[in-house]
Short mmCIF file of C-alpha atoms in Angstrom, two decimals:
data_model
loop_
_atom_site.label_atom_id
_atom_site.label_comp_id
_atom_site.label_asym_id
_atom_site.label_seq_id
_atom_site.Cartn_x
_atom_site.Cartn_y
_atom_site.Cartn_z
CA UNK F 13 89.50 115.98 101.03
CA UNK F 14 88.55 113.88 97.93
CA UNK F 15 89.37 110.84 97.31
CA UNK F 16 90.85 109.86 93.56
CA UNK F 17 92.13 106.62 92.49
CA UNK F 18 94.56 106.50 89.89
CA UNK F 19 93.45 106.01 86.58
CA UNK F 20 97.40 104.88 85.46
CA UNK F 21 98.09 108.34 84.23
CA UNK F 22 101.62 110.41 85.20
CA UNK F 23 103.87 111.54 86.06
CA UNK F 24 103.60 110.55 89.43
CA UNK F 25 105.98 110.34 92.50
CA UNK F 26 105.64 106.81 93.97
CA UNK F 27 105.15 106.52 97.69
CA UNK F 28 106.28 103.30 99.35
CA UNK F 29 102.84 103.00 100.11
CA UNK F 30 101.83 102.57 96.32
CA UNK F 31 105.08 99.97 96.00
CA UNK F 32 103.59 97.97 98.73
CA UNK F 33 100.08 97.67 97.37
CA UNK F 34 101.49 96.87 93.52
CA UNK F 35 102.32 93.71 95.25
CA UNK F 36 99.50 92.69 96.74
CA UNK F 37 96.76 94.36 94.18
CA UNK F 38 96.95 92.53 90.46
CA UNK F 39 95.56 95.87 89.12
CA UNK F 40 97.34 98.28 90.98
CA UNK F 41 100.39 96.55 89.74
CA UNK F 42 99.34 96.54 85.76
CA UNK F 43 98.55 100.18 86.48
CA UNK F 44 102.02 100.50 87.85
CA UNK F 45 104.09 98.10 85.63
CA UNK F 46 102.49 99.89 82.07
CA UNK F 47 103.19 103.88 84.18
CA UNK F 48 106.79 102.50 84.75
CA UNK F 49 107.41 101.24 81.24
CA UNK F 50 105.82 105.08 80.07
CA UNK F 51 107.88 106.67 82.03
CA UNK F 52 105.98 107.86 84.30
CA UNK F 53 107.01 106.85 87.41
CA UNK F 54 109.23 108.39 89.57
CA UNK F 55 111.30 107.78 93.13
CA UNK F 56 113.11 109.43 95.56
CA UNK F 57 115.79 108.53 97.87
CA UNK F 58 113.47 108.29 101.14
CA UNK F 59 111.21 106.27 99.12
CA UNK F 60 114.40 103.86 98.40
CA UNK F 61 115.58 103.64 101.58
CA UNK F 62 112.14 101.97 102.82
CA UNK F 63 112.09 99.60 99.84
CA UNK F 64 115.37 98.53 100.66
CA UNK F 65 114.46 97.64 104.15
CA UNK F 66 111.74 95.80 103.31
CA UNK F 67 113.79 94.33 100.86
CA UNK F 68 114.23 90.26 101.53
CA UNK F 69 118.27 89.49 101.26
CA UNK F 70 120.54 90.37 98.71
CA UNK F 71 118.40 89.56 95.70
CA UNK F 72 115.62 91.33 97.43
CA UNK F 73 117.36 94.34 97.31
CA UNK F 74 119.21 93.83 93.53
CA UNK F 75 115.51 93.97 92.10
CA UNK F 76 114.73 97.26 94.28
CA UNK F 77 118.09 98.67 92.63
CA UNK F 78 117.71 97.89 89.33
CA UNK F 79 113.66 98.79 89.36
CA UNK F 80 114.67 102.48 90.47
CA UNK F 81 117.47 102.91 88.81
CA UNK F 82 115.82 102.75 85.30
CA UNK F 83 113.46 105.55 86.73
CA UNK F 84 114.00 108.88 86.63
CA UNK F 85 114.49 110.97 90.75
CA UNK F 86 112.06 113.27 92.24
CA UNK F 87 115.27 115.36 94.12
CA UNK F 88 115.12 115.54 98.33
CA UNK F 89 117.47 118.47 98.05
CA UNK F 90 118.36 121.40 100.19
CA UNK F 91 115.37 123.19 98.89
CA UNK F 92 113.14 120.01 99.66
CA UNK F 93 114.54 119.37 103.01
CA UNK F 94 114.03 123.19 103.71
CA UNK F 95 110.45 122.80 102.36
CA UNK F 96 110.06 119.94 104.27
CA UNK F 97 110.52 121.53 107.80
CA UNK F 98 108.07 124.59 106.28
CA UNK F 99 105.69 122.40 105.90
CA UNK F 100 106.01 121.54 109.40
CA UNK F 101 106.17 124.53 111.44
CA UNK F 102 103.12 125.68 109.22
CA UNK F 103 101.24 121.88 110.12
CA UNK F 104 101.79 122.89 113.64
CA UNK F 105 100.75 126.59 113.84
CA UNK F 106 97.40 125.90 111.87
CA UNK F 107 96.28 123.01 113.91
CA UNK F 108 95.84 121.26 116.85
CA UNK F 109 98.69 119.85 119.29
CA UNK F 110 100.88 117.36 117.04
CA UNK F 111 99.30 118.59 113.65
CA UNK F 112 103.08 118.31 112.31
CA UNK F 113 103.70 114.95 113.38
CA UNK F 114 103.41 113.20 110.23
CA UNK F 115 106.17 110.36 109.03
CA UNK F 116 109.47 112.02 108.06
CA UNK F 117 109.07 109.83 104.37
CA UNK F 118 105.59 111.54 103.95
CA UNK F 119 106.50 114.54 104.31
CA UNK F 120 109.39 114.12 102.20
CA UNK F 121 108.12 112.54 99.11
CA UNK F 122 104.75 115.23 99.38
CA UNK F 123 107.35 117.61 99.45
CA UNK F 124 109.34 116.37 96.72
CA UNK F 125 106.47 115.87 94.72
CA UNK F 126 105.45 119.57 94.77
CA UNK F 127 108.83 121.13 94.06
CA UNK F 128 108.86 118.57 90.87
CA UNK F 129 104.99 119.85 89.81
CA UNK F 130 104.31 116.23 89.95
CA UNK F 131 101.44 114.05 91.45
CA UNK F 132 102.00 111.33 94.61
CA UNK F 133 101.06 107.87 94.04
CA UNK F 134 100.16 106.57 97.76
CA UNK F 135 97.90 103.91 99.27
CA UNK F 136 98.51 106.06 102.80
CA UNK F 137 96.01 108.51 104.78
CA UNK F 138 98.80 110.68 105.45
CA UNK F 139 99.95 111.70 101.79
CA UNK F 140 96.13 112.51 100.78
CA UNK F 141 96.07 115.02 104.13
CA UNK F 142 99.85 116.47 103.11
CA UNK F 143 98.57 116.67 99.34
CA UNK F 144 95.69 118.87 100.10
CA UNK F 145 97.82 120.70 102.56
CA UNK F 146 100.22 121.55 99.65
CA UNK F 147 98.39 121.97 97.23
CA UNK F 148 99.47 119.16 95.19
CA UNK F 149 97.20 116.35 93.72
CA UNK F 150 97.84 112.93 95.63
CA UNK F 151 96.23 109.55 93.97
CA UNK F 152 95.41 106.64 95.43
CA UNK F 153 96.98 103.27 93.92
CA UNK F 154 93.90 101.26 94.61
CA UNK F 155 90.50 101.99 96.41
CA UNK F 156 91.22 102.51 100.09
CA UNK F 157 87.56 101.21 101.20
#
C-alpha cells in the first residue's frame, strides 16, 4: 500500500475525509479551493449526507448546498450500490473475520469512484485499503504522518 499525497491534480471524488481536513489544513484547502474552481472535484450523495450533518445550523448547511451543487456527481446508483455489496462479500471471503466491515460511506464513495474511472480524495485509512482493493488510485489530501 503506498502512500500518495495529492499534488492538486483531478478529477477526483472527494471523501468527507478530504472536506474535513480542507478546513483545518491551509494547504490542503488551496489544493482543494483551485481543484474545485478547475473542475475537478467531484461529490456524491453519501458524501453530502455527512457534510450536512456536520453542518452547523441552517447557514451551515446553505454553504454545504451551494458548494456541491456547483460540482459535478460521482452517481451511487443501482450499479454502485450492487458494486458496493461485491465489494463486500469479496472483503470477507479473502480475509480474516470482519475484513468487510468497513464504513458504509467508504465503501460507497471507493465504489463510486471506480465506476466513474476517477481518483478518491481522502484523509482516511480506510479509502487507501478499499483503493488498493479496487484497483483504483486513492490520494491523500494532506500527509497522514
Amino acid at each position: 500500500m503506498s502512500t500518495r499525497v495529492w499534488d492538486g491534480s483531478g478529477p477526483v471524488l472527494a471523501d468527507t475525509s478530504a472536506w474535513m481536513q480542507a478546513r483545518r489544513d491551509v494547504k490542503a484547502r488551496k489544493l482543494l479551493l483551485e481543484a474545485i474552481e478547475r473542475g475537478d472535484v467531484r461529490w456524491c450523495w453519501p458524501v453530502r449526507y455527512e457534510l450536512m450533518v456536520d453542518a452547523r445550523g441552517t447557514d451551515g448547511i446553505a454553504a454545504v448546498e451551494r458548494t456541491l451543487d456547483g460540482l459535478r456527481e460521482a452517481p451511487v446508483d443501482r450499479g454502485v450500490q450492487r458494486a458496493v455489496l461485491a465489494t463486500m462479500r469479496e472483503l470477507a471471503a479473502d480475509g480474516s473475520h470482519g475484513a468487510h466491515r468497513f464504513p458504509l460511506t467508504d465503501l460507497a464513495v471507493a465504489t463510486a469512484a471506480q465506476h466513474a474511472g476517477i481518483d478518491i480524495l481522502h484523509f482516511d485509512q480506510h479509502l487507501e485499503r478499499l483503493g488498493d482493493h479496487l484497483g483504483v488510485e486513492s490520494c491523500w489530501i494532506a500527509n497522514p504522518s
